[in-house]
Amino acid sequence: MAEPKVNELMEKIVSLCKRRGFIYQSSEIYGGINGFWDYGPLGAELKRNVKDAWWRTMVHHRDDVVGLEATIIMHPQIWRASGHVDTFADMMRECPMTKKRVRADQVEPQSGIAYTFLGAIYNVNMSAALEALDEYVNEYPLTSKSALNKTVLNHRIYDLLKRDFPELRRDELVTEAACLTDVLQREIHIEAFEILLPRGKPPESAQLAAQHYYSVRMGTPTLPKVIGGASAKVEASTDYHPESGVRLGPPRPFNLMLQTWVGPIQSDENVAYLRPETAQAIFAQFKNVLETSRQKVPFGIAQVGKAFRNEVTPRNFTFRSREFEQMELEFFIKPDEAVEAISGSVTPAAELDSRPSPLDTSSWGWEAWHKYWVEQRIQFYESIGLPRKDFVEYWQKPDELAHYARATVDILYKFPFSKRDEKGELMGEELEGIAARSDFDLSQHARFSGKPMGVFDEDLRTAWGKLDDAKKQTLWQRYYENRKRYLTKTARPDETPEKIEKAAKEDADGLAKGQYIPHVIEPSAGVDRLILALLCNAYTEVRTPDDKGKAETRVVMKFHPRIAPNKVGVFPLLKNKPELVKKAQEVRDLLRPHLTVFYDDAGAIGRRYARQDEAGTPFGVTIDFDTLGEKPELLDTVTLRERDTMQQTRVRIADLAAMLLEKVR
RNA sequence: GCGGGCGUAGCUCAAUGGUAGAGUUCCAGUCUUCCAAACUGGCCACGCGGGUUCGAUUCCCGUCGCCCGCUCCA
C-alpha cells in the first residue's frame, strides 16, 4: 500500500535536487546520457564536505593511514591480476525470440521434443524457383551457419527454366534465372530456430512459434512459410530458455569494464580500461607507499576517486551510475600466524566489545580488525547525521562471498526505493562493503608483476626465534596450508601440484624468517550513494498553515551542519535601506573566511528563510535596525535562526564566528 | 538489451490541425521589522529528428530521456 507513496517521495527528492541545484542530469541539453549525473552548486559543496569528512576521519585523525591519488587508467595487466577482466565478464546467453538473458551457468535443465527450423520463405510463388530451392536444400542441407550459395541456386533455376520453357533463348534464360535468384534471395531468410516443447504439446505450436519468430525477423506483416521442422527428443538440456523453450544463443561475455585506447591508434594492443574500483592502484603501489611513508604493518592506504562500470541498467537516480566515485581504504594487517607468533595468541573477535578501540591491537587477527572497521564505518555515518537505525549490517553468507573474500559485511542504508521483506521492513541498499580479502590481492599482483609484495617484520623474526618447536611447527603448517590453498585455486596450467607445494613451502619458510604477504581489510564506500542517502535522510516536509489558514508544505533539508553545503545565510531584514545592507555585508565578510556563507537580500525575510531551508543551510543570521543601535542595548547584535527548530536567539556579532564554528565542526 | 507507462514554462496543471494559458517559482521595484505577506512590472515551454499537411505541440514513424518490472552492485 505504501508503494506508490515511496516512488512519490523519491520523485520529490529528485525534483528538489534539480530545482535547488544539487544534482542535474548529465548532458541534459542534448537529451541526457543514461547513468551519468552532474552535481550543481549545492551538490558540489555537499560532496566536497562528505569527502573531506571521510578523509579527515580516515587519514588525518589517525597515525596509521596515509593517502594515495592514482590515475584512472592504469596498466591493463592490473585488471587481469585483480580478476576484473574475467569476472566482470559473465557469460550470458540470450533467447533470440524474447531477448531475455540468462547466466550461461545458471540455466535450469529442460526436457521435451525439440523442433528445428532452418528458415522461412515469404511471398515467393514462382514454381521454378521454389523447386530449385527444394532440390538445393536436399543436396546441401541448411544448417544454422550455412548461407545460401547463390551461384549453385542460380544454376539450378536456369536448368529448371530451360526444362519448362524450352522456347526461351539462352540470354533470356540467364536474365530470368538471375532475376528469380535475386527475388528468392530477398524473400528467403535462412536462420536456424529451435524450440523445445514439453511432451504432448502439438507440433503445430512449434511451427506457429517459428512463423512468428521469422515474421518479426523479416519484418513481414503476415506469417511466412517455414523451412524444416525436424523433431528430436531432448533430455535435461541447458540449451533452452526455461520460459520460452527457444534454443539459447551462444554464450557471450558480458563485460562491465569501460574501455578506451591509449595512444592515437585504436588497436587491440593498446586497449586500456577505466578503473572499475580505486582499490587496485593501492595494491599496485603498496610497496612504494610502504617504503616512502615510514609506516609499518598494520597500516592503511586511503584513496578517493572516480570509478567506472558499464552497468546493465543504471537505476534509482544516482544509486547505480556508470561513472561514480569511491572512498576506499585498504588496511594491511599481519597474517594471523604472525600475530600469534608475536603475541602468543589471537584475540577472538567475539571477545572484543561492541565498539573496539585501537588502544592495543597487537593481538588482533583479521576477524578483530574486520569487526573494528565495520564499527568505525558506522560511527562515521552517524557522525554525518545518518542514524544507526536506518542501517542494516549484512554479513554475507559463505556462498555469497567473492572468491577472494574471507568475510564481507555490507552496510546497507534503507533508501525509500529499497525493497521490503515479508514484514514490510525496508531491506536496504549497499552503501559500503567491508571485505576481509586475505592476502589475495597482493599475492595476485606479486604473481602477475613478478615483483615481491612481501614485507619483512622485525618483531616477527625476533618472536619466532623464541617459540618452542611445537608452536613453530603448528604456525608453519597453518601458513603453508593457506598459501597452498591460494596457489592451487589460482594455478596456471604450467603450475603443477609439485611446483605449488614447493612455492607454499618457501612462503612458510619465509614466515619463519619474518616475511609475509600482508592481509587486507577493505572498507569501500560509494560517495554518490552516500550523497543520495544523505539527501533522502535530510528531506523533510513541514506542514504549516499560512496566514489564510491554508495548509502549506515546506521542504526542509535537515543536513548535519558538518556536511551542509552552506553553513549560514546572512540577510539584511530589508533591502532598500543601505545601512542595513552595508551592515549585513560586513557580517557576511566577517564570517566568510571561516564558513560557507550565503548572502541573500531578495524578497521577504520568510521567503529567504524558506529558500535556505530547502538548501539545507543550518543557520540564518538577520541584520535589523536593532543591530544598528535603534535599541542601544542591542547594538551590534543579530538574530540567529536555527533551521530545524526555527528558534531565534540574539547574538553579538563579535561572538558569531566562534559560535557557528563550534556548531558546524 | 526487452516489455509496460510517461514527456507542454524551474514546478503543478490547461487548451488547440491555424497567435499556447493560469497559479506558483524566479528576477526587478514599492514597504521600519522575522518564517514562502501585499502590490506593480518582467523572464521563461510544446524532449529531439523525420513524415503526412497549405499549416503539426496536436496525427504517424523513429530516437532520446524518465518511471516500473527482468539482470547487477560501490
XYZ file of C-alpha atoms (C1' of nucleotides) in Angstrom:
739
model
C 0.000 0.000 0.000
C 2.903 2.303 0.686
C 4.401 1.518 -2.709
C 3.085 4.466 -4.752
C 3.985 6.856 -1.920
C 7.533 5.554 -1.935
C 8.036 6.431 -5.566
C 6.366 9.746 -4.988
C 8.884 10.524 -2.271
C 11.811 9.595 -4.491
C 10.406 11.730 -7.294
C 10.089 14.687 -4.945
C 13.699 14.272 -3.895
C 14.891 14.034 -7.500
C 12.876 17.102 -8.380
C 14.215 19.101 -5.437
C 17.749 18.093 -6.354
C 17.319 19.589 -9.773
C 15.367 22.648 -8.670
C 17.822 23.665 -5.991
C 20.973 22.691 -7.828
C 22.096 19.559 -6.025
C 22.097 17.132 -8.941
C 21.395 17.538 -12.645
C 21.243 15.005 -15.379
C 24.495 14.913 -17.311
C 24.392 16.484 -20.806
C 20.776 17.407 -20.278
C 20.560 19.865 -23.151
C 21.427 17.030 -25.523
C 18.776 14.774 -24.065
C 20.886 13.362 -21.261
C 23.038 10.290 -21.105
C 21.853 7.307 -19.152
C 23.801 6.525 -15.998
C 25.686 9.814 -15.690
C 24.912 12.672 -13.319
C 26.329 16.110 -12.550
C 26.449 17.902 -9.228
C 25.217 21.504 -9.193
C 26.443 24.253 -6.864
C 24.868 22.833 -3.710
C 25.646 19.243 -4.666
C 29.288 20.061 -5.332
C 29.617 21.601 -1.854
C 27.830 18.677 -0.234
C 30.054 16.190 -1.989
C 33.224 18.062 -1.061
C 32.132 18.155 2.555
C 31.396 14.437 2.587
C 34.721 13.518 1.005
C 36.555 15.905 3.330
C 34.831 14.385 6.357
C 35.828 10.912 5.204
C 39.418 11.932 4.547
C 39.732 13.705 7.881
C 38.312 10.717 9.747
C 40.212 8.043 7.867
C 43.544 9.775 7.258
C 44.140 12.994 9.193
C 42.780 11.843 12.516
C 44.844 8.654 12.524
C 48.508 7.797 12.636
C 48.178 4.562 10.742
C 46.565 5.601 7.434
C 48.131 7.533 4.566
C 46.656 8.754 1.299
C 47.145 7.974 -2.359
C 45.844 9.512 -5.547
C 46.354 7.236 -8.517
C 45.339 7.527 -12.153
C 42.057 6.271 -13.510
C 43.732 4.495 -16.409
C 46.404 2.003 -15.428
C 48.333 -0.840 -16.958
C 45.758 -3.335 -18.286
C 47.534 -6.207 -16.548
C 46.249 -4.821 -13.263
C 42.743 -5.848 -14.242
C 43.847 -9.325 -15.230
C 45.586 -9.751 -11.864
C 42.574 -8.427 -9.985
C 40.254 -10.721 -11.884
C 38.050 -7.915 -13.191
C 38.609 -8.603 -16.856
C 37.377 -12.160 -16.327
C 34.878 -11.963 -13.514
C 33.264 -8.790 -14.756
C 32.630 -10.692 -17.957
C 29.875 -13.113 -17.026
C 28.882 -15.425 -19.816
C 25.323 -14.657 -20.781
C 23.026 -16.413 -23.244
C 20.143 -14.728 -24.918
C 16.807 -16.093 -26.044
C 16.631 -14.913 -29.678
C 12.861 -14.590 -29.535
C 12.191 -12.845 -26.234
C 15.652 -11.241 -25.955
C 15.721 -12.291 -22.331
C 19.180 -13.027 -20.983
C 20.240 -15.744 -18.611
C 23.573 -16.515 -16.985
C 25.088 -19.354 -19.006
C 25.937 -21.282 -15.849
C 22.509 -20.897 -14.304
C 20.086 -22.408 -16.832
C 17.653 -24.986 -15.495
C 17.814 -28.236 -17.484
C 14.821 -28.793 -19.791
C 13.395 -31.931 -21.411
C 10.919 -32.457 -24.250
C 10.765 -32.546 -28.027
C 12.909 -30.065 -29.909
C 11.756 -28.824 -33.318
C 14.373 -27.398 -35.630
C 13.561 -24.945 -38.386
C 16.011 -23.717 -40.973
C 14.468 -20.565 -42.237
C 11.396 -19.086 -43.900
C 10.210 -18.013 -47.298
C 7.928 -15.135 -47.783
C 5.715 -14.421 -50.754
C 7.558 -16.426 -53.415
C 5.224 -18.318 -55.677
C 7.370 -18.985 -58.717
C 7.333 -22.728 -59.126
C 10.760 -22.992 -60.748
C 12.463 -21.024 -58.015
C 10.794 -22.977 -55.233
C 11.529 -26.292 -56.837
C 15.167 -25.269 -57.173
C 15.251 -24.317 -53.541
C 13.814 -27.705 -52.514
C 16.445 -29.507 -54.537
C 19.110 -27.285 -53.118
C 18.045 -27.990 -49.549
C 18.025 -31.720 -50.249
C 21.506 -31.643 -51.635
C 23.040 -29.112 -49.246
C 21.041 -29.330 -46.020
C 20.815 -25.907 -44.475
C 22.215 -25.541 -41.019
C 22.311 -22.674 -38.630
C 25.585 -21.499 -40.094
C 25.199 -22.201 -43.802
C 24.232 -19.442 -46.161
C 22.538 -19.932 -49.463
C 25.053 -20.424 -52.246
C 23.756 -18.046 -54.820
C 25.701 -19.451 -57.767
C 24.550 -23.016 -57.216
C 20.977 -21.891 -56.820
C 21.210 -19.728 -59.903
C 22.368 -22.679 -61.997
C 19.542 -24.841 -60.673
C 16.944 -22.283 -61.567
C 18.488 -21.864 -65.005
C 18.213 -25.623 -65.615
C 14.617 -25.787 -64.467
C 13.592 -22.798 -66.568
C 15.247 -24.365 -69.559
C 13.256 -27.557 -68.965
C 9.914 -25.795 -68.518
C 10.369 -23.071 -71.131
C 12.349 -24.665 -73.985
C 11.306 -21.853 -76.315
C 13.347 -19.194 -74.464
C 16.684 -18.040 -75.830
C 19.817 -18.532 -73.756
C 20.248 -14.875 -72.830
C 16.578 -14.675 -71.859
C 17.048 -17.722 -69.620
C 20.120 -16.165 -67.996
C 18.310 -12.910 -67.258
C 15.218 -14.681 -65.980
C 17.230 -17.045 -63.772
C 19.266 -14.172 -62.310
C 16.084 -12.286 -61.606
C 14.443 -15.230 -59.871
C 17.568 -15.927 -57.836
C 17.573 -12.347 -56.644
C 13.946 -12.477 -55.676
C 14.468 -15.747 -53.867
C 17.476 -14.324 -52.049
C 15.489 -11.376 -50.941
C 12.434 -13.288 -49.895
C 14.158 -16.121 -48.142
C 15.508 -15.919 -44.656
C 17.987 -18.570 -43.583
C 18.362 -18.774 -39.862
C 18.052 -21.688 -37.515
C 15.270 -21.573 -34.996
C 14.832 -24.298 -32.472
C 12.155 -24.643 -29.879
C 11.690 -27.198 -27.162
C 8.126 -28.253 -26.393
C 7.064 -30.298 -23.408
C 5.996 -33.814 -24.442
C 2.374 -33.920 -25.532
C 2.173 -30.416 -26.933
C 1.117 -30.444 -30.613
C 3.899 -29.809 -33.168
C 1.746 -27.060 -34.731
C 2.541 -24.750 -31.837
C 6.238 -25.121 -32.650
C 5.525 -24.219 -36.269
C 3.456 -21.240 -35.201
C 6.203 -20.003 -32.900
C 8.693 -20.342 -35.749
C 6.410 -18.425 -38.124
C 6.062 -15.625 -35.610
C 9.764 -15.587 -34.988
C 10.643 -15.321 -38.678
C 7.916 -12.830 -39.389
C 9.421 -10.473 -36.782
C 12.945 -11.038 -38.042
C 11.947 -10.435 -41.650
C 9.707 -7.533 -40.816
C 6.755 -9.022 -42.646
C 3.180 -8.358 -41.654
C 1.861 -11.873 -42.344
C 3.195 -15.261 -41.352
C 5.774 -16.760 -43.730
C 6.180 -20.365 -44.847
C 8.807 -22.134 -42.737
C 11.524 -24.482 -43.957
C 12.328 -27.606 -41.960
C 10.702 -28.709 -38.716
C 12.577 -31.897 -37.841
C 11.963 -33.102 -34.320
C 14.185 -34.820 -31.785
C 13.942 -35.939 -28.175
C 15.898 -33.868 -25.670
C 16.711 -34.817 -22.091
C 17.841 -32.411 -19.401
C 19.473 -29.863 -21.673
C 20.605 -26.434 -20.542
C 20.478 -25.051 -24.083
C 16.878 -23.874 -23.993
C 15.325 -20.897 -22.320
C 13.320 -22.093 -19.314
C 10.345 -19.873 -20.160
C 10.165 -19.625 -23.932
C 11.695 -23.007 -24.750
C 13.670 -21.365 -27.546
C 17.230 -22.526 -28.049
C 19.594 -20.014 -26.492
C 22.205 -18.150 -28.481
C 25.897 -18.796 -27.893
C 27.363 -17.784 -24.519
C 28.704 -14.279 -24.866
C 30.864 -12.329 -22.456
C 29.013 -9.529 -20.773
C 31.724 -7.117 -19.848
C 31.185 -4.361 -17.343
C 34.594 -2.762 -17.920
C 34.670 0.560 -19.750
C 37.405 0.532 -22.357
C 39.495 3.069 -24.127
C 42.689 3.196 -26.127
C 45.948 4.702 -25.007
C 47.638 6.479 -27.891
C 46.152 7.661 -31.136
C 45.832 4.241 -32.728
C 42.844 2.170 -31.760
C 44.049 -1.384 -31.836
C 43.821 -4.407 -29.565
C 47.379 -3.868 -28.383
C 46.654 -0.560 -26.708
C 43.295 -1.250 -25.131
C 43.128 0.100 -21.598
C 40.402 0.147 -19.004
C 38.859 2.895 -16.935
C 39.204 1.549 -13.412
C 36.104 -0.182 -12.025
C 37.390 0.415 -8.482
C 40.107 2.511 -6.920
C 41.430 -0.316 -4.757
C 43.751 -1.960 -7.255
C 46.005 1.084 -7.535
C 46.566 0.845 -3.800
C 47.742 -2.741 -4.134
C 49.884 -1.920 -7.135
C 51.574 0.930 -5.240
C 51.728 -0.913 -1.939
C 55.498 -1.348 -1.954
C 56.170 2.275 -2.913
C 53.928 3.596 -0.154
C 55.399 1.212 2.387
C 58.912 2.336 1.537
C 58.222 6.066 1.451
C 55.654 6.617 4.204
C 57.581 5.207 7.214
C 54.556 3.066 8.019
C 54.677 -0.498 9.292
C 52.007 -3.174 9.096
C 49.327 -2.768 10.360
C 48.617 0.387 8.391
C 46.241 1.575 5.706
C 46.230 3.426 2.388
C 43.190 5.536 1.544
C 42.025 6.823 -1.787
C 39.067 8.808 -3.086
C 38.330 8.894 -6.771
C 36.236 8.146 -9.792
C 35.480 4.642 -10.983
C 33.576 3.374 -13.996
C 31.337 0.424 -14.708
C 29.287 -0.268 -17.769
C 26.195 -1.137 -15.776
C 23.498 -3.154 -17.473
C 20.765 -0.972 -16.040
C 21.571 2.301 -14.311
C 18.655 2.828 -11.929
C 17.308 4.651 -8.921
C 18.565 8.148 -9.670
C 22.302 8.281 -8.936
C 22.332 4.994 -7.000
C 23.718 2.920 -9.831
C 25.686 5.133 -12.197
C 28.235 4.274 -14.837
C 30.646 6.912 -13.588
C 30.802 7.167 -9.828
C 33.147 7.985 -7.004
C 34.537 5.755 -4.321
C 36.197 6.246 -0.967
C 38.322 3.214 -0.300
C 40.684 2.135 2.406
C 42.973 -0.859 2.167
C 44.089 -1.644 5.673
C 47.030 -4.034 5.678
C 47.425 -6.393 8.618
C 49.676 -9.234 9.670
C 48.518 -12.744 8.900
C 47.038 -14.451 11.963
C 50.030 -16.807 12.160
C 52.366 -13.815 12.566
C 50.087 -12.248 15.193
C 50.063 -15.490 17.117
C 53.812 -15.836 16.916
C 54.319 -12.317 18.268
C 51.510 -12.088 20.849
C 51.159 -15.694 21.840
C 47.508 -15.793 20.802
C 44.935 -14.102 18.544
C 42.132 -12.252 20.276
C 38.854 -13.829 19.211
C 36.592 -11.214 17.622
C 33.756 -12.218 19.934
C 35.796 -11.058 22.922
C 36.000 -7.508 21.652
C 33.233 -5.334 22.970
C 30.795 -3.807 20.539
C 32.991 -0.754 19.997
C 36.550 -1.987 19.729
C 39.062 0.721 20.452
C 42.535 0.506 18.993
C 44.481 1.026 22.203
C 46.299 -2.257 21.957
C 45.825 -4.054 18.715
C 48.899 -6.228 18.798
C 46.921 -9.412 19.303
C 44.230 -8.603 16.720
C 43.789 -11.047 13.867
C 41.790 -10.389 10.753
C 38.447 -11.022 12.437
C 39.099 -8.414 15.096
C 40.272 -5.851 12.555
C 37.287 -6.583 10.350
C 34.877 -6.088 13.223
C 36.719 -2.931 14.222
C 36.363 -1.369 10.770
C 32.693 -2.247 10.485
C 32.115 -0.358 13.715
C 34.342 2.556 12.679
C 32.447 2.978 9.457
C 29.024 3.002 11.072
C 30.276 5.566 13.573
C 31.397 7.691 10.653
C 27.925 7.584 9.144
C 26.444 8.570 12.481
C 28.866 11.480 12.677
C 27.455 12.990 9.494
C 23.865 12.609 10.530
C 22.699 9.190 9.358
C 21.020 7.405 12.274
C 22.138 3.872 13.088
C 18.557 2.647 12.876
C 18.498 3.338 9.132
C 21.336 0.888 8.506
C 21.363 -2.840 8.091
C 24.597 -4.630 8.816
C 24.537 -7.579 6.466
C 27.078 -10.354 6.936
C 27.400 -12.134 3.624
C 26.730 -15.847 3.749
C 29.596 -18.173 2.787
C 28.098 -18.918 -0.644
C 27.698 -15.217 -1.436
C 31.316 -14.323 -0.774
C 33.522 -13.332 -3.661
C 36.319 -15.801 -4.322
C 38.918 -13.577 -2.658
C 36.948 -12.772 0.499
C 37.012 -14.453 3.880
C 34.151 -12.349 5.151
C 32.238 -9.354 3.861
C 29.865 -7.069 5.691
C 27.604 -4.908 3.616
C 26.436 -1.722 5.226
C 23.003 -1.203 3.783
C 21.057 2.029 4.007
C 17.284 1.935 3.941
C 16.533 4.030 0.875
C 12.925 4.876 0.029
C 13.275 2.736 -3.099
C 14.647 -0.280 -1.238
C 12.679 -3.487 -1.460
C 10.729 -4.652 1.549
C 10.898 -8.006 3.292
C 7.880 -10.150 4.288
C 7.333 -7.980 7.353
C 7.233 -4.829 5.259
C 10.601 -3.623 6.556
C 12.912 -1.854 4.128
C 15.762 -4.193 3.336
C 18.291 -1.547 2.395
C 20.772 -0.996 -0.431
C 24.511 -1.244 -0.216
C 26.374 1.925 0.752
C 29.612 0.266 1.668
C 31.174 -3.172 1.653
C 33.791 -4.102 4.223
C 35.662 -7.127 2.965
C 38.350 -9.203 4.613
C 40.280 -10.034 1.456
C 43.106 -12.135 2.945
C 46.397 -11.786 1.062
C 44.702 -12.449 -2.250
C 45.237 -9.079 -3.936
C 48.894 -8.580 -3.068
C 49.586 -12.198 -3.977
C 47.923 -11.765 -7.341
C 49.960 -8.676 -8.133
C 53.119 -10.422 -6.984
C 52.382 -13.271 -9.376
C 51.325 -11.126 -12.323
C 54.050 -8.495 -11.998
C 56.818 -10.811 -10.823
C 57.677 -8.259 -8.113
C 57.699 -9.424 -4.499
C 54.921 -7.964 -2.345
C 56.006 -9.430 0.960
C 57.190 -7.347 3.905
C 59.849 -8.037 6.469
C 58.703 -7.870 10.079
C 61.444 -7.489 12.683
C 59.050 -8.266 15.541
C 58.019 -11.488 13.900
C 61.581 -12.655 13.355
C 62.525 -11.951 16.952
C 59.373 -13.592 18.274
C 59.755 -16.636 16.056
C 63.155 -17.393 17.491
C 61.662 -17.619 20.988
C 58.855 -20.039 20.050
C 59.044 -23.675 21.048
C 59.305 -26.188 18.237
C 55.713 -27.438 18.511
C 54.360 -23.903 18.123
C 56.709 -23.200 15.229
C 55.503 -26.346 13.517
C 51.787 -25.532 14.057
C 52.095 -21.990 12.727
C 54.330 -23.041 9.862
C 51.826 -25.717 8.871
C 48.841 -23.365 9.002
C 50.572 -20.699 6.939
C 51.694 -23.364 4.492
C 48.128 -24.702 4.117
C 46.748 -21.218 3.470
C 49.365 -20.439 0.848
C 48.860 -23.800 -0.793
C 45.103 -23.248 -0.939
C 45.570 -19.866 -2.619
C 48.192 -21.132 -5.074
C 46.064 -24.127 -6.017
C 42.978 -22.042 -6.611
C 44.754 -19.592 -8.903
C 47.133 -22.069 -10.554
C 48.012 -21.638 -14.207
C 48.265 -24.784 -16.367
C 52.055 -24.883 -16.081
C 51.899 -24.796 -12.291
C 51.897 -28.444 -11.249
C 50.945 -29.590 -7.736
C 54.631 -30.202 -7.070
C 55.548 -26.657 -8.029
C 52.726 -25.292 -5.906
C 53.831 -27.309 -2.930
C 57.356 -26.048 -3.300
C 56.224 -22.433 -3.521
C 53.955 -22.794 -0.486
C 56.850 -24.284 1.481
C 59.069 -21.381 0.521
C 56.367 -18.949 1.687
C 56.044 -20.750 5.007
C 59.818 -20.804 5.444
C 59.721 -17.054 4.770
C 57.312 -16.586 7.676
C 59.895 -18.155 9.977
C 62.362 -15.525 8.786
C 59.937 -12.678 9.479
C 58.480 -12.392 5.992
C 54.873 -12.481 4.888
C 52.405 -11.021 2.429
C 50.088 -8.737 4.401
C 46.400 -9.465 4.578
C 43.927 -6.687 3.989
C 40.634 -5.350 5.285
C 38.848 -3.203 2.723
C 36.145 -0.718 3.693
C 34.914 0.514 0.331
C 32.192 3.140 0.131
C 30.339 4.809 -2.725
C 30.393 8.598 -2.451
C 27.417 9.175 -4.706
C 25.370 6.561 -2.888
C 26.223 8.227 0.372
C 25.193 11.614 -1.018
C 21.910 10.086 -2.083
C 21.406 8.593 1.379
C 22.152 11.984 2.937
C 19.665 13.681 0.620
C 16.972 11.100 1.413
C 17.668 11.344 5.117
C 17.645 15.138 5.127
C 14.431 15.504 3.125
C 11.669 16.602 5.463
C 8.272 18.053 4.720
C 6.856 20.534 7.229
C 3.179 21.365 7.048
C 2.244 24.785 8.329
C -0.933 26.795 7.849
C -0.255 30.165 6.182
C -1.880 33.500 7.059
C -5.139 32.491 5.426
C -5.181 29.156 7.242
C -4.398 27.254 4.087
C -2.088 24.302 4.739
C 1.265 24.791 3.123
C 4.059 22.298 2.710
C 7.606 23.490 3.103
C 10.598 21.315 2.447
C 13.494 21.402 4.887
C 16.728 19.603 4.091
C 17.948 18.659 7.545
C 21.610 18.032 6.803
C 24.027 17.609 9.648
C 25.743 21.024 9.913
C 29.077 19.273 9.312
C 28.158 18.393 5.726
C 25.574 21.070 4.865
C 26.551 22.851 1.605
C 26.106 26.311 3.110
C 26.591 26.793 6.813
C 24.932 30.136 7.308
C 22.649 32.516 5.447
C 23.130 36.239 6.029
C 20.162 38.541 5.436
C 19.520 42.248 5.821
C 15.943 42.484 7.021
C 15.140 44.956 4.251
C 16.925 45.538 1.027
C 16.014 49.169 0.464
C 17.857 50.500 3.493
C 21.527 50.983 2.572
C 22.649 50.978 6.193
C 21.110 47.505 6.757
C 22.629 46.152 3.551
C 26.010 47.577 4.409
C 25.956 46.075 7.882
C 24.789 42.695 6.549
C 27.618 42.675 4.025
C 30.057 43.387 6.831
C 28.743 40.387 8.749
C 28.993 38.269 5.580
C 32.613 39.298 5.058
C 33.380 38.649 8.709
C 32.103 35.058 8.507
C 33.268 34.185 5.017
C 36.866 33.260 5.889
C 35.567 30.665 8.339
C 32.429 29.146 6.828
C 30.471 28.900 3.585
C 28.134 31.863 3.717
C 25.136 32.551 1.511
C 24.138 36.192 1.330
C 20.572 36.910 0.251
C 18.721 40.222 0.219
C 15.944 39.400 -2.266
C 12.308 39.153 -1.195
C 10.582 38.919 2.159
C 12.578 37.554 5.081
C 10.336 34.495 5.499
C 10.894 33.607 1.874
C 14.636 33.804 2.320
C 14.492 31.534 5.363
C 12.408 29.062 3.365
C 14.863 29.119 0.479
C 17.730 28.301 2.800
C 15.672 25.553 4.436
C 15.392 23.866 1.064
C 19.108 24.223 0.539
C 19.698 22.742 3.985
C 21.547 25.734 5.439
C 21.533 25.089 9.191
C 21.757 28.696 10.365
C 20.436 32.108 9.366
C 21.649 35.488 10.561
C 19.392 38.528 10.167
C 20.521 42.122 10.496
C 17.788 44.550 11.624
C 17.527 48.121 12.892
C 18.394 46.998 16.420
C 21.704 45.816 15.042
C 22.315 49.411 14.006
C 21.527 50.609 17.523
C 17.856 51.591 17.405
C 17.671 49.946 20.816
C 21.109 50.877 22.178
C 21.399 47.709 24.290
C 21.083 45.591 21.109
C 23.737 47.445 19.128
C 25.851 45.015 17.096
C 23.698 42.016 17.840
C 21.878 39.898 15.257
C 19.128 37.288 15.154
C 20.497 33.777 14.829
C 17.869 31.417 13.482
C 18.175 27.672 13.666
C 16.892 25.708 10.691
C 15.337 22.690 12.395
C 13.692 24.426 15.348
C 13.115 27.826 13.739
C 14.156 29.249 17.100
C 15.783 32.661 17.222
C 18.362 33.960 19.626
C 20.027 37.331 19.872
C 23.768 37.036 19.407
C 26.613 39.555 19.444
C 28.310 39.868 16.064
C 31.654 39.521 17.834
C 30.663 36.057 19.120
C 29.126 34.867 15.858
C 32.088 33.234 14.110
C 33.268 31.238 17.118
C 29.740 30.169 17.970
C 28.931 28.953 14.459
C 32.262 27.208 14.003
C 31.580 25.294 17.189
C 28.247 24.111 15.774
C 29.438 23.061 12.315
C 32.501 21.127 13.447
C 19.034 -5.015 -24.021
C 13.461 -6.448 -23.716
C 8.268 -5.395 -22.116
C 4.688 -1.548 -19.952
C 3.743 3.793 -18.756
C 5.186 8.963 -19.359
C 7.343 13.565 -21.987
C 3.689 21.428 -22.641
C 7.498 27.458 -18.620
C 12.024 25.785 -12.873
C 7.388 23.354 -10.582
C 1.838 21.955 -10.726
C -1.704 21.747 -14.424
C -4.739 23.656 -19.002
C -6.192 24.315 -24.181
C -5.694 23.560 -29.557
C -4.737 20.656 -37.021
C -4.161 27.764 -37.670
C -1.429 33.766 -32.214
C -0.091 28.027 -26.258
C -2.940 29.937 -20.961
C -3.133 30.025 -15.449
C -1.142 29.501 -10.482
C 3.463 29.208 -8.260
C 8.778 29.780 -8.516
C 12.446 33.172 -10.333
C 14.128 38.468 -11.479
C 13.346 43.938 -10.783
C 10.737 47.644 -7.903
C 7.451 49.793 -3.504
C 7.413 48.686 2.050
C 10.878 50.230 9.686
C 10.910 44.788 11.463
C 11.374 37.810 11.383
C 9.048 32.472 8.768
C 7.138 31.286 1.028
C 2.793 38.898 3.273
C 0.718 42.599 -0.276
C 1.041 45.497 -4.685
C 3.408 46.747 -9.670
C 6.276 45.142 -13.709
C 9.296 41.354 -16.192
C 11.734 36.477 -17.990
C 10.730 31.523 -19.282
C 7.703 25.906 -22.530
C 5.253 22.030 -26.557
C 12.366 16.409 -25.340
C 14.816 15.668 -30.301
C 14.553 14.184 -35.590
C 11.684 12.783 -39.764
C 6.893 12.069 -42.321
C 1.570 13.387 -43.625
C -0.427 18.525 -44.372
C -1.107 24.970 -47.265
C -0.039 24.682 -41.970
C 1.679 19.687 -36.600
C 2.520 20.976 -29.762
C -1.807 18.086 -31.613
C -1.922 12.659 -36.397
C 2.037 8.831 -37.883
C 7.190 6.829 -37.543
C 11.869 6.904 -35.323
C 15.054 8.454 -31.471
C 16.455 10.185 -26.608
C 15.342 10.577 -21.586
C 12.497 9.406 -17.076
C 9.469 5.847 -14.086
C 8.011 0.421 -13.227
C 9.457 -4.969 -13.995
C 13.795 -8.825 -15.692
C 19.629 -8.514 -14.525
C 23.821 -6.312 -11.396
C 26.415 -3.807 -7.311
C 30.261 0.647 -4.599
